[in-house]
mmCIF file of C-alpha atoms in Angstrom:
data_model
loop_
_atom_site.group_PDB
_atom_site.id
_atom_site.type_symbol
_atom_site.label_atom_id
_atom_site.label_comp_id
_atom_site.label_asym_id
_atom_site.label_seq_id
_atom_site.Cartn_x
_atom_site.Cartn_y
_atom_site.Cartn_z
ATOM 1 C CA UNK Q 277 6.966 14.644 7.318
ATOM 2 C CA UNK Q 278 5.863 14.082 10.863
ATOM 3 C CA UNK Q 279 8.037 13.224 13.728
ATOM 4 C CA UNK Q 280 7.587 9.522 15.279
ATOM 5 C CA UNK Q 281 9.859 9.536 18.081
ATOM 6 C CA UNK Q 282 8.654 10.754 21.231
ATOM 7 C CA UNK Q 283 5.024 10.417 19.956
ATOM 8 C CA UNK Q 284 5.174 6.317 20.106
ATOM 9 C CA UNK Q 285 5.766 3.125 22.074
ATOM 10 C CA UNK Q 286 7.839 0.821 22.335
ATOM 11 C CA UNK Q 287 6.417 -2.706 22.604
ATOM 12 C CA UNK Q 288 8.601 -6.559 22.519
ATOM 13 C CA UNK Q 289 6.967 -8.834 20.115
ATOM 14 C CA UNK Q 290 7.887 -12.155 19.161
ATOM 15 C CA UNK Q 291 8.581 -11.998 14.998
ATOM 16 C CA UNK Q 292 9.332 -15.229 14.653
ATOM 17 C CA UNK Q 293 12.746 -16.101 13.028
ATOM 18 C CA UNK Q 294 15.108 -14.415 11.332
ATOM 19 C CA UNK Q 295 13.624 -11.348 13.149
ATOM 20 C CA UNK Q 296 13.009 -13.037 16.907
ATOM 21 C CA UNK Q 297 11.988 -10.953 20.134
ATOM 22 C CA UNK Q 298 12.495 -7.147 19.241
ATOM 23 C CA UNK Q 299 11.293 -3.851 20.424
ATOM 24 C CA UNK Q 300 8.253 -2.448 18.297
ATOM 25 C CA UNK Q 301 7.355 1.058 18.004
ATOM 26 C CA UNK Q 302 3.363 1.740 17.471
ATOM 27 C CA UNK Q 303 2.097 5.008 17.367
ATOM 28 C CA UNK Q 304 -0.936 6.302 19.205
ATOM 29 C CA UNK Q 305 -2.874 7.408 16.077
ATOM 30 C CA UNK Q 306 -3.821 3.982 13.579
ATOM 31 C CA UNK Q 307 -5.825 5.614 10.795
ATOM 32 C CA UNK Q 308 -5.658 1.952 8.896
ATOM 33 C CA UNK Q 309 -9.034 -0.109 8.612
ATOM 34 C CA UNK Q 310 -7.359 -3.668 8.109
ATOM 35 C CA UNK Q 311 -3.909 -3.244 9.945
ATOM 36 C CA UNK Q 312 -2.078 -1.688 13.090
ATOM 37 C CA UNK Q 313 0.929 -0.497 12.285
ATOM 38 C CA UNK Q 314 4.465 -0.193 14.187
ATOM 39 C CA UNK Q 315 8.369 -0.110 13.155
ATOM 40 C CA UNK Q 316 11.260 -2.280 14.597
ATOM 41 C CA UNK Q 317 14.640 -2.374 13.700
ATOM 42 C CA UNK Q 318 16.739 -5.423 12.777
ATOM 43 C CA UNK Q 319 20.569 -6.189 12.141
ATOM 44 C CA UNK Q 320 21.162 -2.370 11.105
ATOM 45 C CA UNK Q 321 17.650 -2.239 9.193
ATOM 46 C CA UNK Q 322 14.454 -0.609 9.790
ATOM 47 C CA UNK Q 323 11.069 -2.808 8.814
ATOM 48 C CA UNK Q 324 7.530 -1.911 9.108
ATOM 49 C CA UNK Q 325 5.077 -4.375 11.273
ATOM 50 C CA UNK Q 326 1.209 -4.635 10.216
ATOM 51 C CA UNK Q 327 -1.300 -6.509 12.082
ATOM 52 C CA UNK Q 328 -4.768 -7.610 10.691
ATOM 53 C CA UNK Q 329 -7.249 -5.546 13.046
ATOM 54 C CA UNK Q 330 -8.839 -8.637 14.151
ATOM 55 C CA UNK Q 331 -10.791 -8.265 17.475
ATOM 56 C CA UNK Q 332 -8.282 -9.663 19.149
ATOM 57 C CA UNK Q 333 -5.317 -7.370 17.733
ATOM 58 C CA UNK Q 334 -8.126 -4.409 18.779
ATOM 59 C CA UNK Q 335 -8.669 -5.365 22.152
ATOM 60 C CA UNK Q 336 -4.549 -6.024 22.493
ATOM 61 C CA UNK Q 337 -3.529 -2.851 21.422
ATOM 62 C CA UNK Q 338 -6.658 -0.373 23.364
ATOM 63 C CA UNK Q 339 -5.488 -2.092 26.774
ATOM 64 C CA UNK Q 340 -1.734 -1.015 25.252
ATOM 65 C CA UNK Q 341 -2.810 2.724 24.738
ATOM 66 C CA UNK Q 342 -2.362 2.759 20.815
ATOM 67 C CA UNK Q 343 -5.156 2.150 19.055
ATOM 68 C CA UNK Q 344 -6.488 5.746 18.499
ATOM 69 C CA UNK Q 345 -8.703 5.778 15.173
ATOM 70 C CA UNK Q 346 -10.866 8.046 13.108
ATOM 71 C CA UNK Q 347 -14.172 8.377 13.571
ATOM 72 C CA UNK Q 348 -14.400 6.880 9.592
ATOM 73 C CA UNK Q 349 -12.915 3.457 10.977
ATOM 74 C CA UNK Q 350 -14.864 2.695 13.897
ATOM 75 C CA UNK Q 351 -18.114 3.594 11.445
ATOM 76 C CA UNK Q 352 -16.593 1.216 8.640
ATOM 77 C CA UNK Q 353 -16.270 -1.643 11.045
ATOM 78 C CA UNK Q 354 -19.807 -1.601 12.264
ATOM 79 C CA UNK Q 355 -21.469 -2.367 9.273
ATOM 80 C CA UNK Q 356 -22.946 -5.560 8.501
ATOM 81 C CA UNK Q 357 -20.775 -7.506 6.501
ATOM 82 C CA UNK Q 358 -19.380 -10.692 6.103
ATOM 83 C CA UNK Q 359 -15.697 -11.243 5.915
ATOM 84 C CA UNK Q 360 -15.118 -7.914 5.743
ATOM 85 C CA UNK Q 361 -11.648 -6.098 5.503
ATOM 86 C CA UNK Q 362 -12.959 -3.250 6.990
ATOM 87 C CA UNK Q 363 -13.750 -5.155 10.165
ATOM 88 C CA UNK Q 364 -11.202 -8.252 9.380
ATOM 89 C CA UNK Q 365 -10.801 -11.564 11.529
ATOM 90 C CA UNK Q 366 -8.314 -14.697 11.411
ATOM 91 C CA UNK Q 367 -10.544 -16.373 8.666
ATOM 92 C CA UNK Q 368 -9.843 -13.826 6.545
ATOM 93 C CA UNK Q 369 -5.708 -15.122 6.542
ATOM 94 C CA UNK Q 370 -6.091 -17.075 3.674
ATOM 95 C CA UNK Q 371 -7.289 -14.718 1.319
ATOM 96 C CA UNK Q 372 -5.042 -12.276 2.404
ATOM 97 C CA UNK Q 373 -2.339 -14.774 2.057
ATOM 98 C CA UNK Q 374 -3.584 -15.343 -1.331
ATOM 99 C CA UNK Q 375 -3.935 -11.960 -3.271
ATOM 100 C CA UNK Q 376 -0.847 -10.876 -1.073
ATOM 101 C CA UNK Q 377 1.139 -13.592 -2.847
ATOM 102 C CA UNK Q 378 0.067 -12.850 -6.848
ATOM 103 C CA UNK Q 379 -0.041 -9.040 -6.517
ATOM 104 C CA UNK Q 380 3.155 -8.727 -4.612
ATOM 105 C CA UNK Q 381 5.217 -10.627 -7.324
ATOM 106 C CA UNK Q 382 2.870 -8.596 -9.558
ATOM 107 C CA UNK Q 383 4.845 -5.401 -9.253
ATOM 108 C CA UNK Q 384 8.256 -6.748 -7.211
ATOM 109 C CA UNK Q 385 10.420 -6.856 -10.557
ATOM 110 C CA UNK Q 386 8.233 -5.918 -13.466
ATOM 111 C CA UNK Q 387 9.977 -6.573 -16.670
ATOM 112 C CA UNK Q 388 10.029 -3.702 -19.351
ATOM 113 C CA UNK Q 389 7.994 -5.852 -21.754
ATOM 114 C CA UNK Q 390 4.702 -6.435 -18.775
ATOM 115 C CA UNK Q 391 4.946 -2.745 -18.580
ATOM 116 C CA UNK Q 392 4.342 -2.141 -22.118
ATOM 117 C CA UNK Q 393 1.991 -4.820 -22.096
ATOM 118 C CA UNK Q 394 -0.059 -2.866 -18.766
ATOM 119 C CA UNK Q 395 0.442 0.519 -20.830
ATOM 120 C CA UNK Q 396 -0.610 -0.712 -24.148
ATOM 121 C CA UNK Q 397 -4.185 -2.595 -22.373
ATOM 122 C CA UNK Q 398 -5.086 1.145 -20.465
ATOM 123 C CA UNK Q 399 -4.870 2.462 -23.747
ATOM 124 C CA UNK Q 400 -6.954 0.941 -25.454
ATOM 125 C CA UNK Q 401 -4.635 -1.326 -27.144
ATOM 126 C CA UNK Q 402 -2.540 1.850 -28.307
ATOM 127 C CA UNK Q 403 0.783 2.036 -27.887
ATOM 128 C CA UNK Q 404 2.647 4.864 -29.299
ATOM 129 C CA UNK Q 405 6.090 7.062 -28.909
ATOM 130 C CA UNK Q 406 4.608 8.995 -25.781
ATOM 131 C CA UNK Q 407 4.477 5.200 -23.861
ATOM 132 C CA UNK Q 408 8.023 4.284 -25.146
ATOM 133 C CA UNK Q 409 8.602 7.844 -23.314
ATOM 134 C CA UNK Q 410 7.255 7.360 -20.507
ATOM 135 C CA UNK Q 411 8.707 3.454 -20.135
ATOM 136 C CA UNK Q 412 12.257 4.937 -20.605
ATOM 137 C CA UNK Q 413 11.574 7.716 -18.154
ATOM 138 C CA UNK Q 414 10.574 5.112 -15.728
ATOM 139 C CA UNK Q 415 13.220 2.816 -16.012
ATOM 140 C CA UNK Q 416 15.976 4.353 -16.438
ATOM 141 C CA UNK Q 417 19.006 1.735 -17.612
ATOM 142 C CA UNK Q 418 17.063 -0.721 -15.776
ATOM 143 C CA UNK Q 419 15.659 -3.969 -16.646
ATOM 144 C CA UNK Q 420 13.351 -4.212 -13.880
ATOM 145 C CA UNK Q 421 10.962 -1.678 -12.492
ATOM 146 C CA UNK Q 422 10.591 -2.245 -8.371
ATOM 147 C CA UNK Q 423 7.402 -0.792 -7.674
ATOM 148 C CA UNK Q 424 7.047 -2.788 -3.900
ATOM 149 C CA UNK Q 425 9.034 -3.164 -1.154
ATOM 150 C CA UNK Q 426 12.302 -5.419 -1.250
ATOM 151 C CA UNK Q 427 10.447 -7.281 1.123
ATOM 152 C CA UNK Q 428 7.023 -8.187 1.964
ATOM 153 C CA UNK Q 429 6.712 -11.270 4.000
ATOM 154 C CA UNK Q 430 3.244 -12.525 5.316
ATOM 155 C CA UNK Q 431 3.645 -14.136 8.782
ATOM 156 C CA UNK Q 432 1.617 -14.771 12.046
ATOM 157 C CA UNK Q 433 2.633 -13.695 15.755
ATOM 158 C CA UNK Q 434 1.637 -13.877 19.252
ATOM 159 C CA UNK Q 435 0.164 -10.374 21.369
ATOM 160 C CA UNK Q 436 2.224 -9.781 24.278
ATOM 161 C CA UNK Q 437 -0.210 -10.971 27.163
ATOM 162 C CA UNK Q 438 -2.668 -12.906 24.600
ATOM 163 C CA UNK Q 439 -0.769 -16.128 23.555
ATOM 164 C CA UNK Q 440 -3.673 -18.111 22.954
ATOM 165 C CA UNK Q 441 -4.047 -17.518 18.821
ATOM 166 C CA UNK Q 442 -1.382 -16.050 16.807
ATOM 167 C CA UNK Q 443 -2.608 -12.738 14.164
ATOM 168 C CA UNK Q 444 -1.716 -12.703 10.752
ATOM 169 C CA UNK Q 445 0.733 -9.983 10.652
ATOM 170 C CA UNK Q 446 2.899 -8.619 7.471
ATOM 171 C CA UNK Q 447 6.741 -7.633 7.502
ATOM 172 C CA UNK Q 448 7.754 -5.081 5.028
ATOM 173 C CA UNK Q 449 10.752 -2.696 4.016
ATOM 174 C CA UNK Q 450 10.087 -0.208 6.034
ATOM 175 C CA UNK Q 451 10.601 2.997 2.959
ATOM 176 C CA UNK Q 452 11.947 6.490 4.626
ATOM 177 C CA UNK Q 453 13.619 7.390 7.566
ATOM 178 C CA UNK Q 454 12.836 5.672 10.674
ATOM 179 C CA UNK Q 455 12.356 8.882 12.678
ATOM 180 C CA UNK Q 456 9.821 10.158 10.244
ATOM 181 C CA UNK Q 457 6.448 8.655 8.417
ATOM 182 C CA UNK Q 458 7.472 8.255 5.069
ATOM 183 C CA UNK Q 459 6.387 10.581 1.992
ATOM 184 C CA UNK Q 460 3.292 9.407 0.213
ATOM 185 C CA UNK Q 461 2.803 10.469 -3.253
ATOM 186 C CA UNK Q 462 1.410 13.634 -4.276
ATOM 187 C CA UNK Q 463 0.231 15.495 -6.959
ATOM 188 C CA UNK Q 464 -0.244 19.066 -6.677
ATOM 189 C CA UNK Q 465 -2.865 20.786 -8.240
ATOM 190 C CA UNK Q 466 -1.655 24.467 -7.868
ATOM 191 C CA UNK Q 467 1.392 26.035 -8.787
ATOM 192 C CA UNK Q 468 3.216 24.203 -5.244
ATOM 193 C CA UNK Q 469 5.870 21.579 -5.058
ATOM 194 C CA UNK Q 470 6.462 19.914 -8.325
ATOM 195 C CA UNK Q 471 5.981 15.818 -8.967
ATOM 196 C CA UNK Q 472 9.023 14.640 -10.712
ATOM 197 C CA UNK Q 473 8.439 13.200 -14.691
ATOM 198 C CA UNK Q 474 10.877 10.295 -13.173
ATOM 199 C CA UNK Q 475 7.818 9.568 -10.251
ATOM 200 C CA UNK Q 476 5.073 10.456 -12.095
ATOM 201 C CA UNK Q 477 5.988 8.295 -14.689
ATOM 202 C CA UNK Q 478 6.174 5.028 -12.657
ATOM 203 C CA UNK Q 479 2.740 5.909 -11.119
ATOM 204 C CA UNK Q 480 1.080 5.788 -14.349
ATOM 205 C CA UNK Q 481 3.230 2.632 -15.120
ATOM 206 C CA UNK Q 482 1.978 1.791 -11.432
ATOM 207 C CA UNK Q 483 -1.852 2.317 -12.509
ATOM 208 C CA UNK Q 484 -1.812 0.700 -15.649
ATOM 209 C CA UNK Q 485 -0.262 -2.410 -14.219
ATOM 210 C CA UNK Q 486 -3.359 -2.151 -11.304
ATOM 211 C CA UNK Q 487 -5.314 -2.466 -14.217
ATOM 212 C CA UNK Q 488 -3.830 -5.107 -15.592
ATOM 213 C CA UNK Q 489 -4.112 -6.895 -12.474
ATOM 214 C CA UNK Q 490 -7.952 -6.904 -12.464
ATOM 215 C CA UNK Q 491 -7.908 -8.182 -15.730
ATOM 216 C CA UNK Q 492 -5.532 -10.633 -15.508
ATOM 217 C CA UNK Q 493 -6.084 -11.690 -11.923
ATOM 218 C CA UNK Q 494 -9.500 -10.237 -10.206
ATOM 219 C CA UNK Q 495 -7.280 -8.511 -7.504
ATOM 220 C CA UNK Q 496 -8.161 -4.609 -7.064
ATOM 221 C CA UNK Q 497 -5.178 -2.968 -6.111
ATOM 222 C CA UNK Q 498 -5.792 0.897 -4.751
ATOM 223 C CA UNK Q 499 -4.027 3.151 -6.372
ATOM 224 C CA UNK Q 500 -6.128 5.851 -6.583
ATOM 225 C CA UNK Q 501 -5.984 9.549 -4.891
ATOM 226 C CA UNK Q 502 -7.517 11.295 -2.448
ATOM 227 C CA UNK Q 503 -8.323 15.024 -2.512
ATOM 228 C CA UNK Q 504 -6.426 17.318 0.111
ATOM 229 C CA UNK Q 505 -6.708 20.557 1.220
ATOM 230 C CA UNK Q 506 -4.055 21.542 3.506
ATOM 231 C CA UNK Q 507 -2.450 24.919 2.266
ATOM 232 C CA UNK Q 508 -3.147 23.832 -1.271
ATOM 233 C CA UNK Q 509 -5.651 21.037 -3.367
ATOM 234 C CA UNK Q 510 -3.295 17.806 -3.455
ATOM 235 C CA UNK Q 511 -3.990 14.265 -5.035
ATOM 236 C CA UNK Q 512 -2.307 12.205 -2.171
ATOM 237 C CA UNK Q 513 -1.877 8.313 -2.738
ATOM 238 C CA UNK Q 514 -1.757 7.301 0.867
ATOM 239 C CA UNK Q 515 -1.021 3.535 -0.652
ATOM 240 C CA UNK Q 516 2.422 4.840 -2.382
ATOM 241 C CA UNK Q 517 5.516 5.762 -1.195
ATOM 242 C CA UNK Q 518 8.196 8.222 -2.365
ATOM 243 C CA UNK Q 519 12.036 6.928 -1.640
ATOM 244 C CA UNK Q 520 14.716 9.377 -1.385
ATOM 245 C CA UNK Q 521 15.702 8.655 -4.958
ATOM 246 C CA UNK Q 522 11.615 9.550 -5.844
ATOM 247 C CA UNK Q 523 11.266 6.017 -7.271
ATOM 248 C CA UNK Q 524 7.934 4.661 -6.205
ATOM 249 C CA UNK Q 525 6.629 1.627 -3.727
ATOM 250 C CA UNK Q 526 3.250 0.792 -3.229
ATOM 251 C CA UNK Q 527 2.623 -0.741 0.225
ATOM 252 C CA UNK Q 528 -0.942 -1.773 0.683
ATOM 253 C CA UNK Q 529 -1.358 -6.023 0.912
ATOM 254 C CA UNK Q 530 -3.804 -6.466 3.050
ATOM 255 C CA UNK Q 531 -6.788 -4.202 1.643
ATOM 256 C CA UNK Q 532 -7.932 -5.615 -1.593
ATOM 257 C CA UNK Q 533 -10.435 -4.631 -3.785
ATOM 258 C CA UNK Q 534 -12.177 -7.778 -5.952
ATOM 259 C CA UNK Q 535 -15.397 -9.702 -6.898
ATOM 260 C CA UNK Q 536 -14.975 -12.389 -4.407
ATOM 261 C CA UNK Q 537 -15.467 -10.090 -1.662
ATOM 262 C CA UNK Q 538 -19.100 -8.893 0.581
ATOM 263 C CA UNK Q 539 -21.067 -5.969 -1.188
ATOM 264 C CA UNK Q 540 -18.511 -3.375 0.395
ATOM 265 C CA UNK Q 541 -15.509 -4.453 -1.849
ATOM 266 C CA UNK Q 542 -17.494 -5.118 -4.611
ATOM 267 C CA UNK Q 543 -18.726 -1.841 -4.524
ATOM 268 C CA UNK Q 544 -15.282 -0.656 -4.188
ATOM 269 C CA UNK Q 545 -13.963 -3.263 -6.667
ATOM 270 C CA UNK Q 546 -16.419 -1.016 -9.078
ATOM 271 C CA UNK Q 547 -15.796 2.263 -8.370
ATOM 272 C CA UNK Q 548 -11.868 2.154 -8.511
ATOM 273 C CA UNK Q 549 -12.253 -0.410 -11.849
ATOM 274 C CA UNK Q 550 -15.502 0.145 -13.456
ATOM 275 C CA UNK Q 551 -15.886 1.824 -16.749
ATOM 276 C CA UNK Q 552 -15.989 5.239 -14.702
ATOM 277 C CA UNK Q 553 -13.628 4.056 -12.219
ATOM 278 C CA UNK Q 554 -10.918 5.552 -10.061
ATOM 279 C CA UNK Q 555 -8.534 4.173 -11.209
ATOM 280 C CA UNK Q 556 -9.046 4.489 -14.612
ATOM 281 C CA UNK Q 557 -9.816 7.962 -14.616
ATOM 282 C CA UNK Q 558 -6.412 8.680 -12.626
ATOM 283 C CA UNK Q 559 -4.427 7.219 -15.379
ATOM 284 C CA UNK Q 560 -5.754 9.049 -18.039
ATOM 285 C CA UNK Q 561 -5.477 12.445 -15.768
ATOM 286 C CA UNK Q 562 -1.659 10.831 -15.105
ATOM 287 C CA UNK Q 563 -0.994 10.642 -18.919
ATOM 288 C CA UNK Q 564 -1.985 14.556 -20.056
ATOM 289 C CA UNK Q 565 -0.121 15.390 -16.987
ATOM 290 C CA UNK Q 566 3.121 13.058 -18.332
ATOM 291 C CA UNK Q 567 2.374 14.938 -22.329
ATOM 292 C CA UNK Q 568 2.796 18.266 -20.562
ATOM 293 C CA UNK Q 569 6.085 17.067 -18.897
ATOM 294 C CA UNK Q 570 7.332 14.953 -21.805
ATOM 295 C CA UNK Q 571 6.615 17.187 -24.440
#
């Protein structure tokens, strides 16, 4: 975990009520495409602030000495696409506001029996003792699975020194300790720190309900890993977070994968969903992994 403190800013921003006028900390580094991100704290809570990287949010936050971005980003944005989330604007709000809404209440309080339903589809329309398992190793004695964050609240807000438009922003439960960036999810593929069967098996619950999504909804969550090599190969899942009781959250709402999209998202609608996809593949390397563990 990395420190924050000392490393960020502290910025007053207008949130709008309940929240009002408070003092938001951004970090230098903003390795997001569609969002800058910062942290504020509010009655004796700690929240997480996103704002859509629209030109204007871009501009804002360069003159305010925190917009430092991989090279990846900047090389994203430049190519020529319409409506693209890489390189989003205002008019993009109502999408956002859109898929944000369905897949939110998608995985806020799944119910055992959408689970089963998620697991059974990514099977192949199997559904056996190792998925019973694996739903009881996920859920405890509950009879809801939270796989967001208590709260994720779509809003709009005025830069500090650009009041002329207000940016779509999003409020969320900010997951960790304030001082630190929180833990993403990881998979090791060496003999290193070891995933928990509780966390491992609400990813693949996670997944299969991403997968359901598509189905059900045309919205293409991302779920899927990315390949690390730090002092050993990790799967990291930059889009999930680990809470202190390793339960899961997965945090991405403004960065969505689907058919409506330009030709960069449905490319990437197709290679996290397609018969080959990401996403697909991931759960069925999640479920030998959950066998091994289970057995």
């Amino acid at each position: 975990m990395q420190e924050l403190e000392g490393s960020a800013r502290e910025i007053r921003i207008d949130l709008r009520p309940p929240y009002g006028i408070q003092p938001v900390m951004f970090r230098a580094w903003q390795p997001g495409c569609s969002a800058l991100f910062g942290y504020f704290k509010h009655e004796h809570a700690y929240y997480a602030l996103k704002i859509l990287k629209t030109p204007e949010t871009r501009a804002w936050a360069k003159e305010a000495a925190i917009l430092d971005e991989p090279a990846y980003v900047r090389g994203l944005r430049s190519l020529p696409l319409r409506d693209s989330t890489f390189a989003p604007t205002r008019d993009l709000a109502h999408r956002i506001a859109h898929d944000h809404e369905i897949s939110y209440e998608w995985l806020r309080a799944v119910p055992m029996e959408r689970a089963a339903a998620a697991l059974y589809s990514a099977n192949q329309g199997r559904f056996d003792v190792f998925d019973a398992t694996v739903l009881a190793t996920a859920y405890g004695d509950r009879r809801f699975l939270a796989l967001a964050p208590k709260i994720s609240k779509l809003t709009d807000l005025l830069l500090p020194g650009r009041e002329r438009r207000r940016i779509p922003a999003l409020i969320q439960e900010y997951i960790g300790d304030h001082l630190t960036t929180p833990n993403s999810y990881r998979e090791s593929l060496s003999s290193g720190t070891k995933t928990s069967s509780h966390s491992r098996a609400q990813m693949l619950v996670l997944v299969a309900l991403a997968l359901h999504l598509v189905q059900a909804r045309g919205i293409g969550l991302d779920p899927s890993p990315r390949l690390t090599l730090d002092r050993h190969p990790v799967l990291r899942v930059d889009n999930v977070l680990v809470r202190a009781d390793q339960s899961i959250s997965y945090i991405d709402f403004f960065g969505f994968f689907n058919l409506r999209g330009n030709l960069a998202e449905k490319i990437g609608y197709h290679m996290l969903y397609g018969p080959a996809g990401a996403v697909r593949r991931y759960a069925i390397w999640l479920r030998r992994r959950l066998r091994r563990d289970l057995s």
